[in-house]
Amino acid sequence: MRSLAVKIAGVELKNPVMTASGTFGSGEEYSEFVDLNKLGAVVTKGVANVPWEGNPTPRIAETYGGMMNAIGLQNPGIDVFIKRDLPFLQQFDTKIIVNVCGRTTEDYLEVVERLGDEQVDLLEINVSCPNVKHGGIAFGQDPACLSEITAKIKKVAKQPIIMKLSPNVTDITEMAKAAEAAGADALSLINTLTGMKIDIHRKSFALANKTGGVSGPAIKPIAVRMVYQVAQATRLPIIGMGGIATPEDGIEFMLAGATGISVGTANFHNPQTTEEVINGLASYLEQYGHESIEEIIGAVK
């Protein structure tokens, strides 16, 4: 029997396949279509210290090879999450990774502290949020800012922390090294790339926010390249994501150096993608005679 088990920051997952934050709700929304017990982990949508309404509509637009979104991290807040969403997820034999978002460092710290005594396995910190105290630039776009928030969260977190890196930077390795030096336990990448779409007939922006995050198969080559670079630059475990729609896509990320892989946009048009990727990983190990999925992690140098 080939082993699909992997370990991320001391937490063992039955397989490396999980859901990308913001594409799977908090699990319940997909539970009719996917057996959550089969997943390595469920990564929740972003949770803030207070409810967020999100951006005005339209907030989603289809693009060639993917989509754009400007949801604005709409969420019900930590109180509702702990009361309603977390108990649902805890029924299943899967690891729980809570994505945390905020507008200030204090916002993040409040959520992280609230989750400290909950049955949660890992925290994924979304540093692509605009930092309102620093002119709106994302926490993850300035290495000093990223280092500061990582260190502060690490001081109060009771669970291992995964820093989710933004690709909208000049050098992804600089950001990865900053997070590692500040005490991050793992990294996830990439978040969406900033893009724009214009409706030529209406002569207006496709999204009310004007810009949005581009995701889907079109960004996969960029994501694989960044995962490879970060794997060469740091020793931290990496959760790779960005356009994974098939088992082959996931394998590519793992060969580049990812320990875990997240399926995002593909969930919208094929809710069974995660299960298909899991099955495909097992077939790949069988085909090439590997006993463990760990044998292929970073195999391409």
Backbone as CSV, one residue per row, in Angstrom:
resi,resn,N_x,N_y,N_z,CA_x,CA_y,CA_z,C_x,C_y,C_z
1,MET,0.846,-1.196,0.000,0.000,0.000,0.000,0.884,1.249,0.000
2,ARG,0.753,2.076,-1.018,1.541,3.296,-1.096,1.038,4.318,-0.081
3,SER,1.974,5.005,0.567,1.594,5.990,1.581,1.482,7.385,0.968
4,LEU,0.338,8.026,1.221,0.132,9.400,0.766,0.324,10.396,1.906
5,ALA,0.650,9.911,3.091,0.751,10.773,4.262,1.922,11.749,4.156
6,VAL,1.670,12.971,4.607,2.723,13.990,4.662,2.636,14.693,6.010
7,LYS,3.713,15.354,6.376,3.734,16.097,7.644,4.064,17.549,7.358
8,ILE,3.228,18.454,7.874,3.439,19.888,7.709,3.484,20.529,9.091
9,ALA,4.630,21.083,9.433,4.814,21.740,10.736,4.417,20.828,11.892
10,GLY,4.787,19.558,11.781,4.516,18.607,12.842,3.136,17.992,12.827
11,VAL,2.281,18.424,11.905,0.913,17.903,11.794,0.865,16.909,10.638
12,GLU,0.451,15.680,10.921,0.399,14.669,9.862,-0.951,14.675,9.167
13,LEU,-0.908,14.767,7.844,-2.114,14.707,7.020,-2.134,13.357,6.316
14,LYS,-3.302,12.763,6.178,-3.411,11.444,5.534,-3.014,11.493,4.067
15,ASN,-3.142,12.671,3.457,-2.652,12.903,2.100,-2.404,14.390,1.945
16,PRO,-1.693,14.816,0.898,-1.310,16.227,0.785,-2.374,17.144,0.201
17,VAL,-3.550,16.605,-0.121,-4.543,17.390,-0.861,-5.504,18.118,0.078
18,MET,-5.606,19.419,-0.145,-6.518,20.245,0.649,-7.217,21.250,-0.253
19,THR,-8.045,22.070,0.363,-8.813,23.058,-0.398,-8.184,24.436,-0.240
20,ALA,-8.249,25.235,-1.269,-7.702,26.589,-1.183,-8.725,27.516,-0.549
21,SER,-8.258,28.338,0.350,-9.152,29.241,1.078,-9.987,30.102,0.131
22,GLY,-11.263,30.224,0.480,-12.152,31.071,-0.301,-12.856,30.360,-1.430
23,THR,-12.506,29.088,-1.664,-13.130,28.356,-2.774,-13.963,27.175,-2.287
24,PHE,-14.038,27.003,-0.968,-14.677,25.809,-0.418,-15.561,26.150,0.784
25,GLY,-15.857,27.449,0.933,-16.610,27.884,2.098,-15.886,27.466,3.361
26,SER,-16.650,26.920,4.304,-16.031,26.342,5.498,-16.277,24.844,5.554
27,GLY,-16.466,24.253,4.372,-16.614,22.806,4.276,-18.039,22.331,4.094
28,GLU,-18.956,22.905,4.858,-20.342,22.440,4.786,-20.939,22.637,3.401
29,GLU,-20.540,23.728,2.752,-21.098,24.054,1.443,-20.802,22.990,0.387
30,TYR,-19.725,22.231,0.571,-19.333,21.213,-0.406,-19.558,19.796,0.084
31,SER,-20.040,19.650,1.301,-20.116,18.322,1.907,-21.088,17.378,1.199
32,GLU,-22.015,17.908,0.405,-22.918,17.058,-0.379,-22.216,16.458,-1.594
33,PHE,-21.128,17.095,-2.014,-20.445,16.682,-3.249,-19.124,15.968,-2.996
34,VAL,-18.509,16.252,-1.858,-17.179,15.721,-1.557,-17.218,15.051,-0.184
35,ASP,-16.594,13.886,-0.077,-16.445,13.231,1.221,-15.272,13.894,1.941
36,LEU,-15.582,14.765,2.879,-14.542,15.524,3.561,-13.559,14.617,4.303
37,ASN,-14.006,13.416,4.647,-13.128,12.470,5.340,-11.939,12.039,4.484
38,LYS,-12.068,12.181,3.170,-10.998,11.753,2.267,-9.898,12.804,2.102
39,LEU,-10.193,14.041,2.480,-9.243,15.125,2.248,-8.148,15.152,3.307
40,GLY,-6.963,15.581,2.893,-5.887,15.770,3.857,-6.232,16.859,4.852
41,ALA,-6.833,17.924,4.354,-7.257,19.038,5.209,-8.300,19.865,4.490
42,VAL,-9.121,20.547,5.270,-10.019,21.567,4.737,-9.488,22.915,5.205
43,VAL,-9.236,23.804,4.252,-8.807,25.160,4.578,-10.032,26.059,4.439
44,THR,-10.392,26.735,5.509,-11.617,27.537,5.515,-11.433,28.841,4.749
45,LYS,-12.561,29.477,4.439,-12.494,30.833,3.916,-11.933,31.745,5.011
46,GLY,-11.495,32.924,4.631,-10.883,33.829,5.588,-11.821,34.205,6.722
47,VAL,-11.298,34.221,7.934,-12.078,34.585,9.118,-11.446,35.821,9.752
48,ALA,-12.274,36.833,9.993,-11.808,38.078,10.605,-12.373,38.209,12.021
49,ASN,-11.923,39.220,12.731,-12.381,39.405,14.108,-13.820,39.897,14.173
50,VAL,-14.281,40.546,13.111,-15.670,41.008,13.017,-16.193,40.652,11.625
51,PRO,-17.522,40.603,11.429,-18.055,40.284,10.098,-17.625,41.310,9.048
52,TRP,-17.296,40.823,7.850,-16.977,41.695,6.725,-18.043,41.516,5.647
53,GLU,-18.510,42.636,5.113,-19.525,42.577,4.055,-18.930,42.231,2.699
54,GLY,-17.686,42.557,2.505,-17.066,42.332,1.200,-17.296,43.498,0.261
55,ASN,-16.872,43.326,-0.984,-16.942,44.393,-1.982,-18.305,44.431,-2.675
56,PRO,-18.628,45.564,-3.314,-19.871,45.636,-4.088,-19.812,44.716,-5.311
57,THR,-20.973,44.348,-5.824,-21.045,43.496,-7.012,-21.012,44.358,-8.273
58,PRO,-20.606,43.755,-9.418,-20.176,42.373,-9.644,-18.800,42.102,-9.052
59,ARG,-18.640,40.865,-8.542,-17.413,40.527,-7.823,-16.659,39.361,-8.457
60,ILE,-17.239,38.737,-9.476,-16.584,37.613,-10.151,-16.693,37.803,-11.658
61,ALA,-15.631,37.491,-12.373,-15.649,37.556,-13.839,-14.831,36.396,-14.391
62,GLU,-15.340,35.786,-15.440,-14.606,34.695,-16.078,-13.510,35.276,-16.955
63,THR,-12.352,34.606,-16.962,-11.254,35.010,-17.827,-10.768,33.791,-18.598
64,TYR,-9.941,34.013,-19.603,-9.413,32.904,-20.377,-8.547,32.040,-19.468
65,GLY,-8.919,30.797,-19.310,-8.136,29.897,-18.481,-8.287,30.112,-16.993
66,GLY,-9.377,30.754,-16.578,-9.564,30.954,-15.149,-10.653,31.952,-14.832
67,MET,-10.459,32.675,-13.746,-11.458,33.640,-13.310,-10.780,34.751,-12.508
68,MET,-11.555,35.804,-12.277,-11.118,36.891,-11.412,-12.152,37.061,-10.319
69,ASN,-11.678,37.377,-9.114,-12.634,37.674,-8.054,-12.189,38.891,-7.263
70,ALA,-13.178,39.613,-6.770,-12.937,40.730,-5.854,-14.014,40.649,-4.773
71,ILE,-14.095,39.469,-4.142,-15.112,39.243,-3.110,-14.896,40.180,-1.935
72,GLY,-13.629,40.454,-1.642,-13.347,41.325,-0.511,-13.370,40.603,0.816
73,LEU,-13.120,39.278,0.781,-13.030,38.465,1.998,-14.282,38.569,2.870
74,GLN,-15.440,38.550,2.218,-16.690,38.537,2.972,-16.705,37.333,3.907
75,ASN,-17.041,37.569,5.162,-17.113,36.469,6.127,-17.953,36.873,7.326
76,PRO,-18.486,35.892,8.069,-19.392,36.208,9.180,-18.694,36.599,10.473
77,GLY,-17.356,36.510,10.496,-16.626,36.861,11.706,-16.358,35.657,12.602
78,ILE,-15.420,35.836,13.526,-14.936,34.743,14.354,-16.011,34.166,15.279
79,ASP,-16.925,34.981,15.780,-17.959,34.481,16.694,-18.840,33.439,16.021
80,VAL,-19.344,33.774,14.840,-20.196,32.842,14.095,-19.392,31.627,13.656
81,PHE,-18.159,31.856,13.247,-17.318,30.747,12.800,-17.153,29.707,13.904
82,ILE,-16.834,30.159,15.109,-16.624,29.225,16.219,-17.917,28.537,16.632
83,LYS,-19.016,29.252,16.573,-20.302,28.697,17.007,-20.926,27.769,15.968
84,ARG,-20.788,28.106,14.678,-21.497,27.382,13.621,-20.603,26.516,12.746
85,ASP,-19.522,27.096,12.224,-18.730,26.408,11.197,-17.760,25.386,11.764
86,LEU,-17.094,25.742,12.841,-16.085,24.856,13.405,-16.673,23.531,13.907
87,PRO,-17.793,23.541,14.634,-18.375,22.264,15.081,-18.733,21.341,13.921
88,PHE,-19.166,21.906,12.800,-19.487,21.082,11.632,-18.235,20.377,11.126
89,LEU,-17.151,21.123,10.967,-15.911,20.553,10.441,-15.330,19.493,11.370
90,GLN,-15.507,19.687,12.668,-14.916,18.767,13.643,-15.548,17.381,13.637
91,GLN,-16.635,17.222,12.898,-17.266,15.905,12.776,-16.477,14.963,11.870
92,PHE,-15.579,15.529,11.067,-14.932,14.749,10.016,-13.491,14.395,10.361
93,ASP,-13.030,13.309,9.754,-11.663,12.845,9.944,-10.755,13.534,8.933
94,THR,-10.566,14.819,9.143,-9.688,15.604,8.287,-9.090,16.708,9.131
95,LYS,-7.938,17.197,8.746,-7.324,18.290,9.495,-8.024,19.602,9.148
96,ILE,-8.038,20.501,10.127,-8.704,21.787,9.959,-7.660,22.900,9.948
97,ILE,-7.643,23.644,8.855,-6.754,24.797,8.734,-7.626,26.037,8.594
98,VAL,-7.514,26.957,9.528,-8.330,28.166,9.486,-7.526,29.300,8.868
99,ASN,-8.079,29.900,7.830,-7.455,31.053,7.188,-7.870,32.305,7.960
100,VAL,-6.885,33.104,8.324,-7.122,34.295,9.143,-6.816,35.545,8.331
101,CYS,-7.740,36.516,8.378,-7.520,37.781,7.668,-7.768,38.961,8.618
102,GLY,-7.301,40.126,8.217,-7.473,41.302,9.053,-7.042,42.569,8.342
103,ARG,-7.399,43.697,8.925,-7.003,44.987,8.348,-5.853,45.638,9.129
104,THR,-5.684,45.173,10.352,-4.574,45.644,11.180,-3.949,44.428,11.855
105,THR,-2.753,44.603,12.365,-2.091,43.509,13.079,-2.945,43.047,14.249
106,GLU,-3.572,44.013,14.928,-4.410,43.690,16.084,-5.589,42.814,15.690
107,ASP,-6.133,43.028,14.501,-7.242,42.193,14.004,-6.804,40.730,13.920
108,TYR,-5.643,40.514,13.323,-5.111,39.151,13.184,-4.904,38.514,14.559
109,LEU,-4.261,39.260,15.450,-3.927,38.725,16.765,-5.175,38.330,17.536
110,GLU,-6.237,39.109,17.391,-7.486,38.793,18.091,-8.047,37.452,17.640
111,VAL,-8.056,37.223,16.327,-8.576,35.958,15.793,-7.684,34.787,16.201
112,VAL,-6.378,34.969,16.085,-5.436,33.908,16.435,-5.581,33.523,17.910
113,GLU,-5.739,34.513,18.763,-5.901,34.231,20.194,-7.218,33.514,20.471
114,ARG,-8.270,33.912,19.770,-9.581,33.276,19.950,-9.549,31.806,19.533
115,LEU,-8.735,31.506,18.538,-8.654,30.131,18.033,-7.695,29.253,18.844
116,GLY,-6.971,29.878,19.759,-5.946,29.168,20.509,-6.442,27.953,21.265
117,ASP,-7.645,28.034,21.798,-8.189,26.928,22.595,-9.197,26.078,21.833
118,GLU,-9.307,26.322,20.534,-10.232,25.544,19.706,-9.499,24.353,19.076
119,GLN,-10.270,23.349,18.673,-9.690,22.167,18.033,-9.409,22.473,16.557
120,VAL,-8.327,23.171,16.353,-7.876,23.580,15.021,-6.431,23.132,14.877
121,ASP,-6.062,22.596,13.716,-4.739,22.014,13.555,-3.666,23.008,13.127
122,LEU,-4.022,23.895,12.203,-3.068,24.865,11.685,-3.785,26.169,11.387
123,LEU,-3.043,27.266,11.372,-3.593,28.568,10.990,-2.868,29.052,9.741
124,GLU,-3.645,29.451,8.746,-3.064,30.027,7.533,-3.327,31.527,7.567
125,ILE,-2.270,32.307,7.553,-2.391,33.751,7.709,-2.358,34.429,6.336
126,ASN,-3.469,35.060,5.980,-3.584,35.699,4.668,-2.969,37.096,4.720
127,VAL,-1.719,37.196,4.297,-1.031,38.489,4.349,-1.214,39.283,3.060
128,SER,-2.169,38.871,2.235,-2.492,39.659,1.043,-3.537,40.729,1.351
129,CYS,-3.949,40.815,2.619,-4.916,41.844,3.021,-4.243,43.216,3.034
130,PRO,-4.968,44.278,2.617,-4.404,45.629,2.688,-4.198,46.053,4.139
131,ASN,-3.033,46.570,4.435,-2.704,47.045,5.778,-3.138,48.506,5.893
132,VAL,-4.256,48.728,6.583,-4.836,50.080,6.611,-3.938,51.084,7.328
133,LYS,-3.049,50.599,8.191,-2.167,51.517,8.920,-0.914,51.879,8.126
134,HIS,-0.717,51.210,7.001,0.455,51.490,6.176,0.057,51.838,4.746
135,GLY,-0.956,52.660,4.615,-1.346,53.181,3.311,-2.019,52.200,2.384
136,GLY,-2.453,51.055,2.904,-3.202,50.102,2.095,-2.360,49.049,1.399
137,ILE,-1.032,49.146,1.486,-0.199,48.103,0.872,-0.404,46.805,1.647
138,ALA,-0.428,45.693,0.929,-0.671,44.406,1.582,0.459,44.070,2.546
139,PHE,0.100,43.418,3.660,1.089,42.995,4.646,2.206,42.183,3.985
140,GLY,1.823,41.376,2.989,2.777,40.469,2.374,3.567,41.055,1.225
141,GLN,3.477,42.368,1.009,4.226,42.974,-0.093,5.465,43.732,0.373
142,ASP,5.657,43.804,1.683,6.823,44.482,2.237,7.490,43.542,3.232
143,PRO,8.747,43.168,3.005,9.386,42.167,3.864,9.441,42.552,5.335
144,ALA,9.653,43.821,5.614,9.707,44.270,7.010,8.345,44.127,7.679
145,CYS,7.318,44.490,6.939,5.946,44.391,7.448,5.565,42.920,7.646
146,LEU,5.936,42.083,6.680,5.650,40.658,6.776,6.364,40.039,7.971
147,SER,7.619,40.418,8.156,8.397,39.908,9.276,7.767,40.297,10.605
148,GLU,7.334,41.534,10.686,6.746,42.042,11.935,5.463,41.300,12.300
149,ILE,4.556,41.148,11.326,3.283,40.496,11.642,3.477,39.005,11.914
150,THR,4.419,38.385,11.202,4.708,36.966,11.443,5.191,36.759,12.877
151,ALA,6.129,37.575,13.297,6.696,37.444,14.642,5.640,37.668,15.718
152,LYS,4.780,38.657,15.510,3.758,38.960,16.516,2.715,37.838,16.603
153,ILE,2.338,37.301,15.462,1.369,36.196,15.468,1.987,34.957,16.102
154,LYS,3.232,34.696,15.786,3.916,33.513,16.325,3.970,33.552,17.854
155,LYS,4.082,34.739,18.415,4.162,34.880,19.868,2.882,34.449,20.572
156,VAL,1.737,34.652,19.916,0.461,34.361,20.590,-0.210,33.087,20.084
157,ALA,0.227,32.578,18.943,-0.436,31.409,18.348,-0.119,30.132,19.114
158,LYS,-1.146,29.323,19.336,-0.951,28.023,19.966,-0.848,26.912,18.916
159,GLN,-1.290,27.205,17.710,-1.144,26.262,16.603,-0.010,26.735,15.688
160,PRO,0.581,25.822,14.897,1.579,26.243,13.909,0.959,27.220,12.910
161,ILE,1.768,28.154,12.431,1.240,29.158,11.494,1.854,28.992,10.104
162,ILE,0.970,29.091,9.115,1.351,29.046,7.702,1.171,30.452,7.156
163,MET,2.206,31.046,6.638,2.075,32.374,6.045,1.769,32.207,4.551
164,LYS,0.625,32.737,4.134,0.208,32.613,2.731,0.736,33.803,1.940
165,LEU,1.686,33.541,1.079,2.408,34.606,0.398,1.693,35.129,-0.845
166,SER,1.815,36.423,-1.052,1.280,37.068,-2.249,2.295,36.989,-3.381
167,PRO,1.836,36.682,-4.604,2.758,36.658,-5.744,3.007,38.042,-6.322
168,ASN,2.293,39.043,-5.801,2.372,40.392,-6.362,3.553,41.166,-5.768
169,VAL,4.736,40.560,-5.937,5.971,41.128,-5.405,7.075,40.938,-6.462
170,THR,8.165,41.656,-6.266,9.281,41.548,-7.205,10.030,40.235,-7.031
171,ASP,10.249,39.839,-5.759,11.042,38.645,-5.476,10.345,37.824,-4.388
172,ILE,9.718,36.721,-4.766,8.977,35.891,-3.816,9.906,35.283,-2.769
173,THR,11.163,35.027,-3.124,12.078,34.412,-2.157,12.422,35.377,-1.022
174,GLU,12.452,36.653,-1.313,12.721,37.648,-0.274,11.614,37.607,0.785
175,MET,10.372,37.466,0.334,9.242,37.405,1.260,9.274,36.094,2.047
176,ALA,9.592,35.012,1.367,9.642,33.707,2.031,10.707,33.691,3.119
177,LYS,11.864,34.249,2.817,12.944,34.295,3.799,12.578,35.172,4.993
178,ALA,11.862,36.258,4.734,11.434,37.142,5.823,10.477,36.413,6.763
179,ALA,9.553,35.659,6.189,8.596,34.905,7.002,9.305,33.808,7.791
180,GLU,10.250,33.142,7.138,10.991,32.067,7.807,11.803,32.617,8.977
181,ALA,12.494,33.715,8.758,13.335,34.302,9.795,12.510,34.778,10.990
182,ALA,11.259,35.158,10.729,10.393,35.669,11.796,9.663,34.557,12.548
183,GLY,9.868,33.298,12.125,9.308,32.193,12.893,8.155,31.439,12.271
184,ALA,7.854,31.699,11.009,6.767,30.951,10.354,7.070,29.455,10.371
185,ASP,6.023,28.650,10.524,6.190,27.199,10.558,6.056,26.565,9.180
186,ALA,5.367,27.253,8.268,5.165,26.762,6.903,4.763,27.938,6.028
187,LEU,4.759,27.709,4.729,4.361,28.736,3.769,3.333,28.146,2.814
188,SER,2.414,28.984,2.344,1.526,28.557,1.265,1.593,29.609,0.167
189,LEU,1.595,29.145,-1.077,1.688,30.040,-2.213,1.330,29.269,-3.490
190,ILE,0.682,30.026,-4.411,0.559,31.472,-4.383,-0.900,31.883,-4.149
191,ASN,-1.052,33.094,-3.644,-2.364,33.711,-3.639,-2.613,34.245,-5.057
192,THR,-3.735,34.881,-5.270,-4.086,35.318,-6.625,-3.201,36.455,-7.120
193,LEU,-3.074,36.536,-8.441,-2.360,37.625,-9.094,-3.345,38.755,-9.400
194,THR,-2.929,39.971,-9.204,-3.823,41.105,-9.463,-4.017,41.307,-10.968
195,GLY,-5.291,41.398,-11.380,-5.588,41.592,-12.799,-6.779,42.512,-13.011
196,MET,-7.108,42.720,-14.264,-8.217,43.602,-14.628,-8.875,43.093,-15.900
197,LYS,-10.188,43.251,-15.976,-10.926,42.912,-17.183,-11.897,44.041,-17.494
198,ILE,-11.984,44.389,-18.770,-12.880,45.466,-19.208,-13.891,44.913,-20.190
199,ASP,-15.147,45.240,-19.976,-16.225,44.886,-20.895,-16.221,45.909,-22.034
200,ILE,-15.823,45.458,-23.230,-15.650,46.416,-24.331,-16.968,46.927,-24.879
201,HIS,-18.053,46.201,-24.644,-19.358,46.635,-25.144,-20.012,47.655,-24.212
202,ARG,-19.872,47.427,-22.928,-20.401,48.387,-21.952,-19.402,49.498,-21.639
203,LYS,-18.166,49.278,-22.098,-17.077,50.231,-21.814,-16.972,50.494,-20.313
204,SER,-16.918,49.391,-19.575,-16.822,49.498,-18.122,-16.028,48.316,-17.576
205,PHE,-15.618,48.423,-16.344,-14.873,47.342,-15.710,-15.782,46.143,-15.439
206,ALA,-15.240,44.957,-15.603,-16.037,43.752,-15.360,-16.320,43.566,-13.874
207,LEU,-15.425,44.080,-13.037,-15.603,44.005,-11.588,-15.825,45.411,-11.031
208,ALA,-16.732,45.507,-10.068,-17.001,46.815,-9.459,-15.752,47.379,-8.780
209,ASN,-14.879,46.486,-8.332,-13.655,46.898,-7.649,-12.555,47.323,-8.628
210,LYS,-12.837,47.226,-9.925,-11.897,47.497,-11.028,-10.847,46.400,-11.162
211,THR,-10.131,46.088,-10.110,-9.149,45.005,-10.158,-9.626,43.823,-9.322
212,GLY,-9.047,42.662,-9.595,-9.402,41.463,-8.837,-8.275,40.451,-8.890
213,GLY,-8.451,39.383,-8.144,-7.442,38.336,-8.095,-7.663,37.305,-9.177
214,VAL,-6.651,37.089,-9.998,-6.740,36.114,-11.091,-6.312,34.742,-10.571
215,SER,-7.130,33.721,-10.863,-6.819,32.354,-10.442,-7.193,31.395,-11.563
216,GLY,-6.867,30.127,-11.365,-7.205,29.129,-12.375,-5.993,28.656,-13.159
217,PRO,-6.210,27.735,-14.114,-5.110,27.106,-14.857,-4.127,28.079,-15.499
218,ALA,-4.589,29.263,-15.885,-3.697,30.207,-16.564,-2.522,30.642,-15.699
219,ILE,-2.672,30.598,-14.379,-1.583,31.073,-13.521,-0.671,29.949,-13.041
220,LYS,-0.975,28.706,-13.402,-0.215,27.575,-12.857,1.290,27.649,-13.131
221,PRO,1.735,27.956,-14.347,3.191,27.996,-14.569,3.901,29.002,-13.659
222,ILE,3.241,30.111,-13.370,3.821,31.121,-12.477,3.905,30.564,-11.061
223,ALA,2.828,29.892,-10.644,2.784,29.325,-9.300,3.839,28.241,-9.112
224,VAL,3.980,27.361,-10.093,4.985,26.291,-10.003,6.388,26.881,-9.900
225,ARG,6.637,27.915,-10.693,7.958,28.572,-10.656,8.226,29.164,-9.275
226,MET,7.231,29.812,-8.689,7.434,30.435,-7.376,7.610,29.387,-6.279
227,VAL,6.857,28.302,-6.354,7.021,27.228,-5.370,8.429,26.659,-5.455
228,TYR,8.912,26.442,-6.653,10.273,25.924,-6.843,11.309,26.876,-6.248
229,GLN,11.153,28.173,-6.536,12.117,29.150,-6.030,12.135,29.182,-4.504
230,VAL,10.942,29.156,-3.907,10.857,29.210,-2.443,11.402,27.932,-1.820
231,ALA,11.153,26.798,-2.468,11.673,25.525,-1.963,13.200,25.521,-1.957
232,GLN,13.813,26.214,-2.920,15.267,26.298,-2.977,15.817,27.300,-1.964
233,ALA,14.985,28.283,-1.588,15.460,29.393,-0.753,15.214,29.201,0.735
234,THR,14.278,28.320,1.111,13.956,28.120,2.526,13.882,26.631,2.848
235,ARG,13.795,26.346,4.140,13.653,24.964,4.585,12.234,24.665,5.068
236,LEU,11.355,25.615,4.934,9.996,25.437,5.438,9.161,24.555,4.507
237,PRO,8.233,23.774,5.079,7.288,23.048,4.218,6.404,24.028,3.466
238,ILE,6.057,23.672,2.243,5.282,24.562,1.371,3.989,23.883,0.956
239,ILE,2.906,24.649,0.997,1.644,24.208,0.409,1.499,24.965,-0.905
240,GLY,1.528,24.222,-2.012,1.496,24.846,-3.328,0.087,24.918,-3.890
241,MET,-0.206,25.993,-4.571,-1.528,26.156,-5.182,-1.449,27.174,-6.313
242,GLY,-2.463,27.123,-7.168,-2.517,28.040,-8.296,-2.781,27.286,-9.582
243,GLY,-4.057,27.041,-9.864,-4.421,26.400,-11.124,-4.441,24.891,-11.116
244,ILE,-4.425,24.266,-9.944,-4.463,22.803,-9.896,-5.864,22.309,-10.249
245,ALA,-5.953,21.536,-11.321,-7.256,21.021,-11.776,-7.212,19.523,-12.048
246,THR,-6.009,18.948,-12.072,-5.850,17.521,-12.373,-4.778,16.940,-11.452
247,PRO,-4.714,15.610,-11.336,-3.627,15.002,-10.567,-2.252,15.425,-11.085
248,GLU,-2.117,15.500,-12.399,-0.834,15.874,-12.994,-0.393,17.264,-12.522
249,ASP,-1.354,18.173,-12.399,-1.034,19.519,-11.900,-0.463,19.442,-10.491
250,GLY,-1.127,18.669,-9.643,-0.675,18.535,-8.262,0.699,17.916,-8.161
251,ILE,0.944,16.897,-8.971,2.247,16.217,-8.980,3.344,17.203,-9.383
252,GLU,3.035,18.061,-10.338,4.008,19.057,-10.792,4.460,19.941,-9.626
253,PHE,3.494,20.385,-8.823,3.825,21.226,-7.665,4.690,20.462,-6.668
254,MET,4.382,19.191,-6.451,5.140,18.414,-5.474,6.559,18.154,-5.967
255,LEU,6.725,17.885,-7.234,8.061,17.716,-7.799,8.874,19.004,-7.665
256,ALA,8.167,20.147,-7.710,8.836,21.449,-7.577,9.226,21.755,-6.138
257,GLY,8.653,20.996,-5.179,9.044,21.213,-3.791,7.917,21.377,-2.797
258,ALA,6.663,21.278,-3.236,5.536,21.423,-2.321,5.302,20.135,-1.535
259,THR,5.037,20.273,-0.246,4.685,19.131,0.597,3.184,18.887,0.562
260,GLY,2.413,19.982,0.455,0.954,19.891,0.337,0.502,20.644,-0.891
261,ILE,-0.715,20.346,-1.350,-1.264,21.037,-2.521,-2.721,21.396,-2.273
262,SER,-3.113,22.586,-2.718,-4.481,23.065,-2.525,-5.193,23.247,-3.856
263,VAL,-6.413,22.755,-3.903,-7.273,22.918,-5.085,-8.223,24.085,-4.825
264,GLY,-8.257,25.031,-5.749,-9.081,26.221,-5.556,-10.161,26.399,-6.596
265,THR,-9.857,27.151,-7.643,-10.835,27.512,-8.666,-11.531,26.298,-9.274
266,ALA,-10.808,25.199,-9.423,-11.390,23.997,-10.026,-12.611,23.493,-9.259
267,ASN,-12.683,23.782,-7.954,-13.839,23.353,-7.162,-15.157,23.909,-7.696
268,PHE,-15.080,25.073,-8.332,-16.308,25.722,-8.802,-16.950,24.999,-9.978
269,HIS,-16.135,24.410,-10.834,-16.727,23.737,-11.998,-16.687,22.215,-11.880
270,ASN,-15.894,21.697,-10.939,-15.854,20.257,-10.696,-15.599,20.015,-9.208
271,PRO,-16.647,19.930,-8.408,-16.479,19.779,-6.955,-15.719,18.523,-6.550
272,GLN,-15.624,17.545,-7.455,-14.902,16.309,-7.129,-13.398,16.379,-7.425
273,THR,-12.902,17.540,-7.807,-11.492,17.659,-8.192,-10.546,17.154,-7.110
274,THR,-10.811,17.514,-5.848,-9.904,17.100,-4.775,-9.785,15.575,-4.696
275,GLU,-10.921,14.890,-4.770,-10.895,13.424,-4.701,-10.184,12.831,-5.917
276,GLU,-10.387,13.439,-7.084,-9.717,12.959,-8.290,-8.196,13.114,-8.181
277,VAL,-7.767,14.220,-7.579,-6.333,14.443,-7.405,-5.747,13.418,-6.438
278,ILE,-6.451,13.140,-5.354,-5.985,12.133,-4.384,-5.813,10.775,-5.064
279,ASN,-6.823,10.372,-5.807,-6.759,9.081,-6.511,-5.624,9.061,-7.534
280,GLY,-5.432,10.190,-8.195,-4.373,10.280,-9.196,-2.980,10.212,-8.597
281,LEU,-2.817,10.759,-7.408,-1.522,10.681,-6.729,-1.177,9.226,-6.414
282,ALA,-2.163,8.487,-5.931,-1.946,7.077,-5.618,-1.557,6.293,-6.873
283,SER,-2.221,6.588,-7.984,-1.920,5.909,-9.250,-0.515,6.233,-9.732
284,TYR,-0.107,7.474,-9.524,1.233,7.909,-9.950,2.311,7.161,-9.170
285,LEU,2.118,7.032,-7.861,3.089,6.298,-7.047,3.194,4.850,-7.520
286,GLU,2.043,4.266,-7.829,2.006,2.882,-8.314,2.738,2.769,-9.651
287,GLN,2.460,3.721,-10.547,3.032,3.692,-11.887,4.555,3.768,-11.871
288,TYR,5.100,4.594,-10.968,6.550,4.809,-10.970,7.266,4.104,-9.816
289,GLY,6.557,3.246,-9.105,7.189,2.413,-8.097,7.629,3.119,-6.833
290,HIS,6.961,4.229,-6.485,7.278,4.929,-5.243,6.464,4.344,-4.098
291,GLU,7.093,4.160,-2.950,6.387,3.639,-1.780,5.658,4.739,-1.027
292,SER,6.181,5.953,-1.118,5.625,7.070,-0.357,5.591,8.327,-1.212
293,ILE,4.589,9.156,-0.966,4.465,10.424,-1.688,5.642,11.339,-1.356
294,GLU,6.242,11.143,-0.187,7.367,11.985,0.218,8.572,11.828,-0.710
295,GLU,8.627,10.706,-1.418,9.753,10.453,-2.324,9.769,11.425,-3.513
296,ILE,8.633,12.008,-3.832,8.598,12.882,-5.010,8.694,14.354,-4.647
297,ILE,8.621,14.684,-3.346,8.652,16.085,-2.937,10.015,16.702,-3.261
298,GLY,10.019,17.717,-4.123,11.268,18.384,-4.486,12.213,17.524,-5.290
299,ALA,11.684,16.506,-5.964,12.543,15.577,-6.713,13.191,16.223,-7.930
300,VAL,12.611,17.315,-8.406,13.197,18.022,-9.544,14.085,19.157,-9.017
301,LYS,15.357,19.061,-9.280,16.307,20.066,-8.788,16.753,21.010,-9.895
